[in-house]
Amino acid sequence: MTSPTKAEGSGPSVALDPELASTTEVDKPKKLEGRSPGQLMWQRFKRDRTGVVSACVVIFFFLIAALAPVISKLYGKDPYTLYAQEPDFPFLLDDFAMPTGSFGGMSGDFWFGVEPKLGRDVFTMLLYGMRTSLYMAVIVTTFSVVTGVIIGMVGGYFGGKVDYWLGRVTDFFLAFPSQLFFIAFMPVVTALFVSPTDETPTYIRAVAIILVLWFLGWMGLARLVRSSVLSLREREFVEAAKVSGASPWRIVRKEILPNIVTPILVQSTYILPSTILTIAFLSFVGVGFVEPTPDWGRMFAIGAEVYEQDPMFMFFPGVALVIFVLSFNLLGDSVRDAFDPKTGR
Amino acid sequence: MSDNLTLPAQQGATGTSAETLLEVEGLTKHFPIYGGFPIKRKVGAVQAVDGIDLTVGVGESVGLVGESGCGKSTTGRLITRLLEPTAGKITYQGQDITHASRRQLAPVRSEIQMIFQDPYSSLNPRQTVGTIIKSPMEVNGINPEGGREKKVRELLELVGLNPEHYNRFPHEFSGGQRQRIGVARALALNPKLIVADEPVSALDVSIQAQVVNLLQKVQDELGIAFLFIAHDLAIVRHFSQRVAVMYLGKVVEVGDRDSIYNRPRHPYTHALLSAVPEVAVDDEADDKERIRLAGDVPSPIHPPSGCRFRTRCWKAQDKCASEEPPLIQISGNREGHLTACHFPEEPTTEAREEDVVMDPALKALEDSAADEPATKD
Ligand SMILES: Nc1ncnc2c1ncn2[C@@H]1O[C@H](COP(=O)(O)OP(=O)(O)O)[C@@H](O)[C@H]1O
Ligand code: SF4
Ligand SMILES: [Mg+2]
């Protein structure tokens, strides 16, 4: 323990920490702009090659999905036309309705081959299919994340009874067998909007899928946010804000939220690819989108029917899905590592 | 003791300041403990703070000292209204703020500020120093002349930091510098009272004195009243005009600096003082009494009956277990020097004939050491 007597003896120099004095001199010529934790994270991320590559792949996927109409225009085909019946392309399919050419009918005209039976273009089907899946996944993820953040934040910050009941509701939803629920409830939700005898418009199907996935998609994040907020709430900077008279809303917005952005971001990068897989699963089992809406998941359903005669059909959708999900998960890992250099490698 | 004068406990900010800024009466905080299965119910309470009286005068610095876990931080948080008191009354400038809501508090909010113990958790890692110091002004809608940014730069300069570090983030600063930022934030609202909760305990010994000196400078120049919380008497010695000693949720002795350091009466104060290292020439060092207390502070869930210090007190008698000693002015003490003890010590810190060593293990050690010749302490 320092004796204060000695401290007083240390005179005027006392006003400056020794470290400060040195940093001031070193920094003089440079512009005194601090680097935020976010900027530091970005720098660490840029050094991570896996992260950068997977980020590029992910961005590439989103780009071609967004630009699907442009690409298909340049390419000159669309995912709806049954090219086997067009006079321009005779002998596209053989007598068994399988592609005539080798490798699933790949050619200069049909880059990724031709669909068996109907003779549609696989390349544009995949483009538009990805577009459907990615859009849906982004919407579902956004909804789930927002719901999870709100519920987790309210429970964590206010604690007590509110937290208890929100926690029980979260547990309840977590206990749902999700796959079964999706299959069982998709028709029910659809029936809420349209009578079963009518034709279901595509957008109603989309809304139904979003609702069902949203319903069971927010719990993981809610728990994560709650526990982060619980620990942040006890931190002294929150108390300092309270002492200055800040409102709960301001504290949540200015003090707590900026500190949980990164875990939310990381978690979202895990939610999105798994949502893509779930949407694909729904279409695969036949409760998602139906013909003629191009859909990634349904391409697997078609592929599964014909895999003995035409294994190539599944190749491109499958490879694309594996690459996309893998990249997205690797990206999530890299973001997490950049956020906290102590975890991971 | 018959010569104990039983005066009603009336402690003023005697001698140091005429006007009372903050007055705390019977302040109590019990944290409930819930347990039981399957239905949770209250099974007890942590009596963190149990009926303390305290006053702080305008511009006065008061030290609040006690071992870890005896309720100092809780007291500080009650006064800054971060915690809701279980009982008692907090009066600030004649206004009862005991249960004032956030909105009702608004007018005095800016006048009572706090400096926190942990410089690593008291600054938001996602905000720049500028934002951190500026935000109390934003919350209270204060627009100083020349703008908030200018004020922030002035504050940084005042606390001994480079004003150009405005745009830096907390992680770029050392513990001592962070604590200075905390001081600047507390000063941003021109407070009249600052509760400093062990502001230097987490710092390197070499930095502690610098921060204490900064606080002293601030106190002198700006005339801000301080409630300075510390776990030993050394750090508040030159800082506080008055000192209150706390033990297990109660104030056991309070008085002006001279009385507490030179004429302490409560055995606990004696024990605390004997733990204070003195800067003394070698031959002087032996004049001081040596007291070592056994073990830890008892649990505040089941505090000892009567005098709470009795489990560790070397003067304890039956009366101490049955009767709680009131906080009164004992005969021979100056006005404002109050002690809660049935059998107070002599008002001196001179060495006694035999050291008081309450810790059995330590006692055994010392005895065996004494047997060996030429053992230097
Ligand atoms: N929020 C709380 N809930 C329950 N017990 C608490 C809480 N805060 C403090 N305590 C208890 O109150 C007692 C006093 O704590 P504190 O005021 O932090 O002591 P000090 O600052 O003197 O070390 C301790 O026993 C501590 O465990
Ligand atoms: S009242 Fe008794 S137990 Fe308490 S400090 Fe005084 S002598 Fe010790
Ligand atoms: Mg404390």
XYZ file of N, CA, C and O in Angstrom, chain A residues 161-248:
352
model
N -39.822 -11.351 -12.782
C -40.959 -12.115 -13.296
C -40.990 -12.131 -14.817
O -41.240 -13.145 -15.441
N -40.744 -10.946 -15.406
C -40.756 -10.839 -16.865
C -39.801 -11.869 -17.456
O -40.151 -12.630 -18.368
N -38.592 -11.889 -16.897
C -37.567 -12.804 -17.385
C -38.020 -14.244 -17.214
O -37.869 -15.075 -18.106
N -38.611 -14.527 -16.049
C -39.044 -15.889 -15.762
C -40.033 -16.370 -16.817
O -39.872 -17.426 -17.417
N -41.040 -15.558 -17.092
C -42.074 -16.002 -18.021
C -41.564 -16.052 -19.453
O -41.885 -16.982 -20.199
N -40.776 -15.078 -19.843
C -40.194 -15.133 -21.190
C -39.323 -16.380 -21.327
O -39.319 -17.029 -22.374
N -38.615 -16.722 -20.253
C -37.773 -17.919 -20.278
C -38.609 -19.181 -20.475
O -38.252 -20.066 -21.248
N -39.769 -19.236 -19.785
C -40.620 -20.417 -19.930
C -41.180 -20.502 -21.346
O -41.254 -21.572 -21.924
N -41.593 -19.355 -21.905
C -42.114 -19.364 -23.275
C -41.033 -19.859 -24.232
O -41.284 -20.697 -25.113
N -39.812 -19.368 -24.029
C -38.700 -19.813 -24.876
C -38.519 -21.324 -24.764
O -38.392 -22.020 -25.780
N -38.522 -21.832 -23.532
C -38.377 -23.273 -23.334
C -39.471 -24.038 -24.065
O -39.225 -25.064 -24.695
N -40.694 -23.516 -23.962
C -41.837 -24.173 -24.585
C -41.616 -24.329 -26.089
O -41.781 -25.393 -26.662
N -41.174 -23.232 -26.727
C -40.970 -23.298 -28.171
C -39.789 -24.183 -28.528
O -39.790 -24.852 -29.553
N -38.790 -24.181 -27.641
C -37.624 -25.024 -27.904
C -38.005 -26.499 -27.866
O -37.392 -27.336 -28.526
N -39.037 -26.820 -27.073
C -39.421 -28.214 -26.906
C -40.187 -28.749 -28.118
O -40.403 -29.947 -28.232
N -40.627 -27.855 -29.017
C -41.353 -28.295 -30.217
C -40.447 -29.150 -31.098
O -39.322 -28.772 -31.372
N -40.951 -30.284 -31.594
C -40.176 -31.007 -32.603
C -40.302 -30.261 -33.933
O -41.331 -30.338 -34.606
N -39.268 -29.512 -34.300
C -39.455 -28.514 -35.348
C -39.769 -29.126 -36.715
O -40.685 -28.674 -37.398
N -39.029 -30.180 -37.117
C -39.252 -30.740 -38.463
C -40.706 -31.192 -38.611
O -41.391 -30.862 -39.578
N -41.164 -31.948 -37.591
C -42.537 -32.432 -37.622
C -43.516 -31.281 -37.662
O -44.492 -31.278 -38.405
N -43.207 -30.271 -36.847
C -44.093 -29.118 -36.770
C -44.213 -28.450 -38.137
O -45.300 -28.104 -38.575
N -43.069 -28.280 -38.811
C -43.091 -27.633 -40.126
C -44.012 -28.393 -41.075
O -44.884 -27.822 -41.720
N -43.808 -29.724 -41.114
C -44.576 -30.524 -42.069
C -46.058 -30.494 -41.717
O -46.926 -30.336 -42.564
N -46.338 -30.588 -40.422
C -47.733 -30.660 -40.014
C -48.438 -29.320 -40.154
O -49.610 -29.250 -40.502
N -47.717 -28.244 -39.896
C -48.416 -26.967 -39.815
C -48.418 -26.147 -41.091
O -49.202 -25.222 -41.218
N -47.533 -26.485 -42.021
C -47.541 -25.727 -43.275
C -48.924 -25.728 -43.922
O -49.449 -24.668 -44.256
N -49.563 -26.914 -44.088
C -50.906 -26.893 -44.684
C -51.903 -26.124 -43.828
O -52.771 -25.418 -44.357
N -51.743 -26.224 -42.503
C -52.686 -25.538 -41.616
C -52.577 -24.030 -41.805
O -53.574 -23.323 -41.961
N -51.336 -23.538 -41.805
C -51.136 -22.103 -41.944
C -51.628 -21.631 -43.303
O -52.272 -20.588 -43.422
N -51.336 -22.429 -44.329
C -51.807 -22.056 -45.657
C -53.328 -21.986 -45.673
O -53.914 -21.062 -46.248
N -53.963 -22.944 -45.002
C -55.421 -22.981 -44.990
C -56.007 -21.781 -44.266
O -57.160 -21.408 -44.485
N -55.218 -21.159 -43.397
C -55.699 -19.967 -42.706
C -55.963 -18.846 -43.696
O -56.828 -18.005 -43.493
N -55.170 -18.819 -44.767
C -55.267 -17.703 -45.712
C -56.179 -18.021 -46.902
O -56.877 -17.161 -47.384
N -56.101 -19.243 -47.376
C -56.925 -19.611 -48.535
C -57.726 -20.855 -48.219
O -57.250 -21.738 -47.509
N -58.924 -20.916 -48.783
C -59.699 -22.129 -48.554
C -59.053 -23.265 -49.345
O -58.530 -23.049 -50.438
N -59.060 -24.467 -48.803
C -58.312 -25.591 -49.396
C -58.733 -25.892 -50.836
O -57.965 -26.485 -51.587
N -59.942 -25.476 -51.198
C -60.395 -25.807 -52.543
C -59.782 -24.894 -53.591
O -59.684 -25.249 -54.753
N -59.356 -23.679 -53.160
C -58.796 -22.736 -54.130
C -57.332 -23.048 -54.413
O -56.672 -23.742 -53.664
N -56.867 -22.462 -55.484
C -55.447 -22.516 -55.803
C -54.705 -21.584 -54.854
O -55.124 -20.448 -54.631
N -53.604 -22.066 -54.244
C -52.851 -21.215 -53.321
C -51.860 -20.364 -54.094
O -51.020 -20.896 -54.812
N -51.983 -19.045 -53.984
C -50.998 -18.203 -54.681
C -49.606 -18.396 -54.065
O -49.483 -18.712 -52.890
N -48.584 -18.146 -54.889
C -47.217 -18.383 -54.429
C -46.861 -17.523 -53.227
O -46.217 -17.968 -52.291
N -47.341 -16.253 -53.255
C -46.925 -15.376 -52.153
C -47.502 -15.841 -50.823
O -46.907 -15.668 -49.770
N -48.701 -16.475 -50.877
C -49.273 -17.015 -49.640
C -48.395 -18.134 -49.108
O -48.134 -18.244 -47.902
N -47.899 -18.958 -50.028
C -46.978 -20.024 -49.599
C -45.734 -19.423 -48.949
O -45.282 -19.896 -47.911
N -45.221 -18.391 -49.585
C -44.025 -17.746 -49.035
C -44.311 -17.224 -47.633
O -43.543 -17.465 -46.696
N -45.453 -16.539 -47.477
C -45.807 -15.999 -46.157
C -45.923 -17.126 -45.137
O -45.429 -17.023 -44.009
N -46.560 -18.232 -45.555
C -46.731 -19.355 -44.635
C -45.381 -19.914 -44.199
O -45.159 -20.172 -43.004
N -44.471 -20.077 -45.161
C -43.141 -20.599 -44.816
C -42.444 -19.658 -43.839
O -41.889 -20.081 -42.816
N -42.504 -18.354 -44.155
C -41.844 -17.384 -43.278
C -42.413 -17.464 -41.866
O -41.681 -17.529 -40.880
N -43.745 -17.502 -41.774
C -44.373 -17.541 -40.451
C -43.930 -18.760 -39.666
O -43.534 -18.660 -38.503
N -43.995 -19.918 -40.321
C -43.688 -21.163 -39.604
C -42.231 -21.184 -39.154
O -41.926 -21.534 -38.016
N -41.323 -20.773 -40.037
C -39.905 -20.808 -39.677
C -39.574 -19.741 -38.641
O -38.761 -19.951 -37.744
N -40.210 -18.585 -38.762
C -39.994 -17.499 -37.810
C -40.410 -17.941 -36.416
O -39.726 -17.736 -35.417
N -41.588 -18.611 -36.404
C -42.185 -19.064 -35.161
C -41.219 -19.908 -34.331
O -41.175 -19.806 -33.115
N -40.441 -20.735 -35.020
C -39.546 -21.633 -34.289
C -38.075 -21.275 -34.494
O -37.201 -22.093 -34.263
N -37.809 -20.056 -34.911
C -36.432 -19.729 -35.245
C -35.728 -18.768 -34.303
O -34.537 -18.552 -34.417
N -36.448 -18.190 -33.352
C -35.867 -17.077 -32.595
C -35.280 -17.484 -31.250
O -34.606 -16.703 -30.596
N -35.539 -18.711 -30.803
C -35.250 -19.041 -29.402
C -33.758 -19.043 -29.066
O -33.353 -18.555 -28.019
N -32.971 -19.622 -29.977
C -31.536 -19.692 -29.699
C -30.949 -18.315 -29.463
O -30.227 -18.073 -28.486
N -31.309 -17.393 -30.341
C -30.764 -16.049 -30.222
C -31.288 -15.350 -28.967
O -30.551 -14.627 -28.297
N -32.568 -15.590 -28.658
C -33.133 -14.964 -27.462
C -32.327 -15.365 -26.235
O -32.015 -14.533 -25.376
N -31.981 -16.643 -26.160
C -31.195 -17.113 -25.006
C -29.821 -16.468 -24.978
O -29.347 -16.039 -23.928
N -29.195 -16.429 -26.156
C -27.854 -15.847 -26.224
C -27.872 -14.382 -25.793
O -27.071 -13.944 -24.963
N -28.840 -13.636 -26.343
C -28.926 -12.214 -26.031
C -29.228 -12.019 -24.548
O -28.625 -11.189 -23.876
N -30.135 -12.841 -24.036
C -30.486 -12.704 -22.619
C -29.256 -12.871 -21.733
O -29.011 -12.069 -20.830
N -28.482 -13.913 -22.002
C -27.339 -14.139 -21.117
C -26.303 -13.026 -21.274
O -25.697 -12.601 -20.295
N -26.121 -12.525 -22.505
C -25.174 -11.414 -22.681
C -25.650 -10.184 -21.922
O -24.861 -9.505 -21.251
N -26.937 -9.891 -22.058
C -27.474 -8.698 -21.393
C -27.381 -8.842 -19.879
O -27.047 -7.899 -19.170
N -27.658 -10.058 -19.395
C -27.574 -10.293 -17.951
C -26.196 -9.919 -17.427
O -26.071 -9.295 -16.374
N -25.153 -10.323 -18.164
C -23.814 -10.028 -17.653
C -23.466 -8.561 -17.870
O -22.783 -7.953 -17.050
N -23.959 -7.969 -18.958
C -23.652 -6.552 -19.213
C -24.360 -5.639 -18.223
O -23.831 -4.611 -17.817
N -25.559 -6.054 -17.838
C -26.369 -5.236 -16.943
C -25.652 -4.965 -15.629
O -25.845 -3.938 -14.996
N -24.823 -5.914 -15.199
C -24.122 -5.754 -13.929
C -22.861 -4.911 -14.063
O -22.236 -4.582 -13.070
N -22.484 -4.600 -15.301
C -21.230 -3.879 -15.478
C -21.371 -2.454 -14.965
O -22.452 -1.858 -14.985
N -20.243 -1.923 -14.527
C -20.321 -0.619 -13.880
C -20.642 0.511 -14.852
O -21.161 1.540 -14.445
N -20.356 0.325 -16.143
C -20.689 1.431 -17.047
C -22.196 1.599 -17.192
O -22.670 2.701 -17.474
N -22.933 0.517 -16.973
C -24.391 0.652 -16.979
C -24.837 1.424 -15.736
O -25.705 2.300 -15.805
N -24.207 1.121 -14.610
C -24.528 1.858 -13.386
C -24.160 3.325 -13.549
O -24.886 4.210 -13.098
N -23.026 3.574 -14.204
C -22.625 4.961 -14.429
C -23.685 5.692 -15.244
O -24.019 6.843 -14.966
N -24.231 5.012 -16.239
C -25.279 5.630 -17.052
C -26.514 5.896 -16.206
O -27.160 6.937 -16.330
N -26.826 4.954 -15.312
C -27.987 5.154 -14.437
C -27.758 6.356 -13.521
O -28.667 7.155 -13.305
N -26.554 6.446 -12.987
C -26.256 7.563 -12.079
C -26.405 8.897 -12.814
O -26.820 9.890 -12.227
N -26.082 8.899 -14.103
C -26.229 10.157 -14.839
C -27.695 10.419 -15.187
O -28.018 11.461 -15.745
N -28.576 9.488 -14.874
C -30.003 9.715 -15.078
C -30.545 9.185 -16.390
O -31.658 9.530 -16.781
N -29.778 8.353 -17.084
C -30.223 7.845 -18.379
C -31.449 6.949 -18.229
O -31.580 6.224 -17.244
N -32.338 7.000 -19.220
C -33.544 6.180 -19.182
C -33.186 4.743 -19.570
O -32.181 4.517 -20.234
N -34.021 3.782 -19.148
C -33.742 2.393 -19.523
C -33.589 2.235 -21.036
O -32.739 1.506 -21.512
